Tab-separated table of N, CA and C in Angstrom:
chain	number	residue	atom	x	y	z
Y	102	UNK	N	8.926	17.044	-4.546
Y	102	UNK	CA	7.672	16.340	-4.608
Y	102	UNK	C	7.704	15.218	-3.567
Y	103	UNK	N	6.592	15.018	-2.905
Y	103	UNK	CA	6.535	13.952	-1.923
Y	103	UNK	C	5.503	12.913	-2.344
Y	104	UNK	N	5.702	11.723	-1.845
Y	104	UNK	CA	4.791	10.613	-2.104
Y	104	UNK	C	4.342	10.083	-0.756
Y	105	UNK	N	3.062	9.882	-0.581
Y	105	UNK	CA	2.527	9.433	0.701
Y	105	UNK	C	1.845	8.080	0.517
Y	106	UNK	N	2.176	7.140	1.381
Y	106	UNK	CA	1.493	5.848	1.385
Y	106	UNK	C	1.252	5.444	2.839
Y	107	UNK	N	0.015	5.168	3.143
Y	107	UNK	CA	-0.356	4.698	4.470
Y	107	UNK	C	-0.950	3.304	4.283
Y	108	UNK	N	-0.383	2.324	4.967
Y	108	UNK	CA	-0.867	0.952	4.873
Y	108	UNK	C	-1.368	0.544	6.254
Y	109	UNK	N	-2.635	0.188	6.321
Y	109	UNK	CA	-3.241	-0.236	7.586
Y	109	UNK	C	-3.520	-1.739	7.532
Y	110	UNK	N	-3.129	-2.431	8.592
Y	110	UNK	CA	-3.480	-3.842	8.751
Y	110	UNK	C	-4.263	-3.931	10.055
Y	111	UNK	N	-5.469	-4.438	9.974
Y	111	UNK	CA	-6.295	-4.505	11.179
Y	111	UNK	C	-7.191	-5.737	11.135
Y	112	UNK	N	-7.609	-6.155	12.306
Y	112	UNK	CA	-8.499	-7.317	12.391
Y	112	UNK	C	-9.941	-6.835	12.351
Y	113	UNK	N	-10.697	-7.372	11.428
Y	113	UNK	CA	-12.091	-6.943	11.266
Y	113	UNK	C	-12.993	-7.648	12.271
Y	114	UNK	N	-14.224	-7.227	12.321
Y	114	UNK	CA	-15.189	-7.834	13.241
Y	114	UNK	C	-15.490	-9.288	12.884
Y	115	UNK	N	-15.154	-9.684	11.657
Y	115	UNK	CA	-15.370	-11.073	11.233
Y	115	UNK	C	-14.200	-11.975	11.598
Y	116	UNK	N	-13.129	-11.369	12.150
Y	116	UNK	CA	-11.948	-12.147	12.524
Y	116	UNK	C	-10.903	-12.238	11.431
Y	117	UNK	N	-11.193	-11.685	10.271
Y	117	UNK	CA	-10.216	-11.678	9.177
Y	117	UNK	C	-9.299	-10.472	9.335
Y	118	UNK	N	-8.171	-10.515	8.648
Y	118	UNK	CA	-7.222	-9.410	8.672
Y	118	UNK	C	-7.388	-8.593	7.403
Y	119	UNK	N	-7.705	-7.339	7.551
Y	119	UNK	CA	-7.925	-6.453	6.413
Y	119	UNK	C	-6.725	-5.549	6.223
Y	120	UNK	N	-6.391	-5.301	4.959
Y	120	UNK	CA	-5.299	-4.401	4.600
Y	120	UNK	C	-5.888	-3.293	3.745
Y	121	UNK	N	-5.706	-2.051	4.179
Y	121	UNK	CA	-6.135	-0.890	3.401
Y	121	UNK	C	-4.906	-0.083	3.016
Y	122	UNK	N	-4.877	0.339	1.771
Y	122	UNK	CA	-3.760	1.137	1.283
Y	122	UNK	C	-4.301	2.487	0.836
Y	123	UNK	N	-3.701	3.544	1.363
Y	123	UNK	CA	-4.059	4.914	0.995
Y	123	UNK	C	-2.777	5.556	0.460
Y	124	UNK	N	-2.796	6.024	-0.759
Y	124	UNK	CA	-1.574	6.588	-1.325
Y	124	UNK	C	-1.877	7.646	-2.355
Y	125	UNK	N	-0.850	8.416	-2.700
Y	125	UNK	CA	-1.061	9.413	-3.731
Y	125	UNK	C	0.099	10.348	-3.937
Y	126	UNK	N	-0.054	11.173	-4.946
Y	126	UNK	CA	0.930	12.180	-5.336
Y	126	UNK	C	0.262	13.535	-5.258
Y	127	UNK	N	0.511	14.420	-4.417
Y	127	UNK	CA	1.342	14.340	-3.210
Y	127	UNK	C	0.538	13.973	-1.978
Y	128	UNK	N	-0.754	13.786	-2.115
Y	128	UNK	CA	-1.586	13.413	-0.966
Y	128	UNK	C	-2.132	12.006	-1.169
Y	129	UNK	N	-2.482	11.362	-0.087
Y	129	UNK	CA	-2.987	9.990	-0.225
Y	129	UNK	C	-4.439	9.977	-0.681
Y	130	UNK	N	-4.802	8.871	-1.296
Y	130	UNK	CA	-6.154	8.665	-1.810
Y	130	UNK	C	-6.870	7.667	-0.904
Y	131	UNK	N	-7.803	8.122	-0.085
Y	131	UNK	CA	-8.442	7.223	0.885
Y	131	UNK	C	-9.513	6.309	0.290
Y	132	UNK	N	-9.664	6.286	-1.023
Y	132	UNK	CA	-10.749	5.505	-1.631
Y	132	UNK	C	-10.372	4.070	-1.956
Y	133	UNK	N	-9.133	3.686	-1.741
Y	133	UNK	CA	-8.699	2.344	-2.118
Y	133	UNK	C	-9.354	1.290	-1.210
Y	134	UNK	N	-10.003	0.285	-1.780
Y	134	UNK	CA	-10.701	-0.699	-0.949
Y	134	UNK	C	-9.741	-1.624	-0.201
Y	135	UNK	N	-10.227	-2.181	0.888
Y	135	UNK	CA	-9.428	-3.107	1.694
Y	135	UNK	C	-9.418	-4.491	1.044
Y	136	UNK	N	-8.324	-5.209	1.277
Y	136	UNK	CA	-8.252	-6.623	0.911
Y	136	UNK	C	-8.330	-7.393	2.219
Y	137	UNK	N	-8.928	-8.560	2.172
Y	137	UNK	CA	-9.161	-9.333	3.383
Y	137	UNK	C	-8.427	-10.666	3.306
Y	138	UNK	N	-7.816	-11.069	4.433
Y	138	UNK	CA	-7.031	-12.302	4.484
Y	138	UNK	C	-7.428	-13.111	5.709
Y	139	UNK	N	-7.301	-14.423	5.594
Y	139	UNK	CA	-7.647	-15.300	6.713
Y	139	UNK	C	-6.603	-15.253	7.828
Y	140	UNK	N	-5.338	-15.068	7.472
Y	140	UNK	CA	-4.283	-15.083	8.489
Y	140	UNK	C	-3.469	-13.796	8.438
Y	141	UNK	N	-2.873	-13.481	9.578
Y	141	UNK	CA	-2.007	-12.315	9.656
Y	141	UNK	C	-0.782	-12.496	8.768
Y	142	UNK	N	-0.258	-13.718	8.677
Y	142	UNK	CA	0.892	-13.985	7.811
Y	142	UNK	C	0.580	-13.669	6.353
Y	143	UNK	N	-0.620	-14.052	5.894
Y	143	UNK	CA	-1.012	-13.747	4.515
Y	143	UNK	C	-1.118	-12.240	4.301
Y	144	UNK	N	-1.658	-11.527	5.284
Y	144	UNK	CA	-1.781	-10.069	5.177
Y	144	UNK	C	-0.402	-9.418	5.117
Y	145	UNK	N	0.516	-9.894	5.930
Y	145	UNK	CA	1.878	-9.327	5.941
Y	145	UNK	C	2.584	-9.614	4.624
Y	146	UNK	N	2.433	-10.821	4.090
Y	146	UNK	CA	3.041	-11.141	2.785
Y	146	UNK	C	2.512	-10.212	1.697
Y	147	UNK	N	1.212	-9.942	1.724
Y	147	UNK	CA	0.622	-9.027	0.751
Y	147	UNK	C	1.240	-7.635	0.888
Y	148	UNK	N	1.374	-7.135	2.113
Y	148	UNK	CA	1.952	-5.808	2.349
Y	148	UNK	C	3.400	-5.764	1.853
Y	149	UNK	N	4.183	-6.786	2.152
Y	149	UNK	CA	5.576	-6.823	1.700
Y	149	UNK	C	5.670	-6.787	0.183
Y	150	UNK	N	4.867	-7.587	-0.496
Y	150	UNK	CA	4.879	-7.601	-1.962
Y	150	UNK	C	4.392	-6.272	-2.528
Y	151	UNK	N	3.373	-5.714	-1.913
Y	151	UNK	CA	2.844	-4.432	-2.363
Y	151	UNK	C	3.918	-3.352	-2.280
Y	152	UNK	N	4.648	-3.304	-1.170
Y	152	UNK	CA	5.701	-2.299	-0.988
Y	152	UNK	C	6.801	-2.492	-2.030
Y	153	UNK	N	7.224	-3.743	-2.260
Y	153	UNK	CA	8.257	-3.997	-3.278
Y	153	UNK	C	7.799	-3.528	-4.660
Y	154	UNK	N	6.572	-3.895	-5.030
Y	154	UNK	CA	6.045	-3.538	-6.358
Y	154	UNK	C	5.911	-2.021	-6.514
Y	155	UNK	N	5.363	-1.357	-5.519
Y	155	UNK	CA	5.162	0.096	-5.598
Y	155	UNK	C	6.490	0.839	-5.564
Y	156	UNK	N	7.484	0.331	-4.838
Y	156	UNK	CA	8.789	0.998	-4.796
Y	156	UNK	C	9.394	1.073	-6.196
Y	157	UNK	N	9.281	0.002	-6.956
Y	157	UNK	CA	9.790	-0.011	-8.327
Y	157	UNK	C	9.019	0.994	-9.178
Y	158	UNK	N	7.695	1.013	-9.043
Y	158	UNK	CA	6.871	1.936	-9.822
Y	158	UNK	C	7.181	3.392	-9.473
Y	159	UNK	N	7.364	3.684	-8.199
Y	159	UNK	CA	7.668	5.051	-7.774
Y	159	UNK	C	9.041	5.473	-8.293
Y	160	UNK	N	10.042	4.592	-8.177
Y	160	UNK	CA	11.377	4.911	-8.692
Y	160	UNK	C	11.329	5.204	-10.189
Y	161	UNK	N	10.597	4.396	-10.944
Y	161	UNK	CA	10.485	4.617	-12.385
Y	161	UNK	C	9.815	5.950	-12.694
Y	162	UNK	N	8.774	6.257	-11.962
Y	162	UNK	CA	8.075	7.532	-12.195
Y	162	UNK	C	8.976	8.721	-11.861
Y	163	UNK	N	9.692	8.645	-10.752
Y	163	UNK	CA	10.603	9.734	-10.387
Y	163	UNK	C	11.701	9.902	-11.437
Y	164	UNK	N	12.200	8.797	-11.954
Y	164	UNK	CA	13.236	8.848	-12.994
Y	164	UNK	C	12.691	9.515	-14.259
Y	165	UNK	N	11.449	9.169	-14.635
Y	165	UNK	CA	10.841	9.751	-15.845
Y	165	UNK	C	10.679	11.263	-15.737
Y	166	UNK	N	10.379	11.748	-14.541
Y	166	UNK	CA	10.191	13.196	-14.410
Y	166	UNK	C	11.456	13.909	-13.938
Y	167	UNK	N	12.577	13.157	-13.888
Y	167	UNK	CA	13.867	13.767	-13.600
Y	167	UNK	C	14.155	14.031	-12.140
Y	168	UNK	N	13.518	13.294	-11.244
Y	168	UNK	CA	13.755	13.502	-9.817
Y	168	UNK	C	14.483	12.326	-9.176
Y	169	UNK	N	15.267	11.615	-9.960
Y	169	UNK	CA	16.002	10.488	-9.394
Y	169	UNK	C	17.227	11.025	-8.736
């Protein structure tokens, strides 16, 4: 089984930094809305925390279904 996560960080036309996350089992879900940040540092911190949190959730799910 594969897990796909695509994280996009881009500067919007308003000058803010938007983060979009597309993920899923086994395909990504492109419907997840973007979060907007005033600074690139804030956007990167959000991405880092998101990856840490999701890594724990994915590991737990894989363990539950016996794929650890």
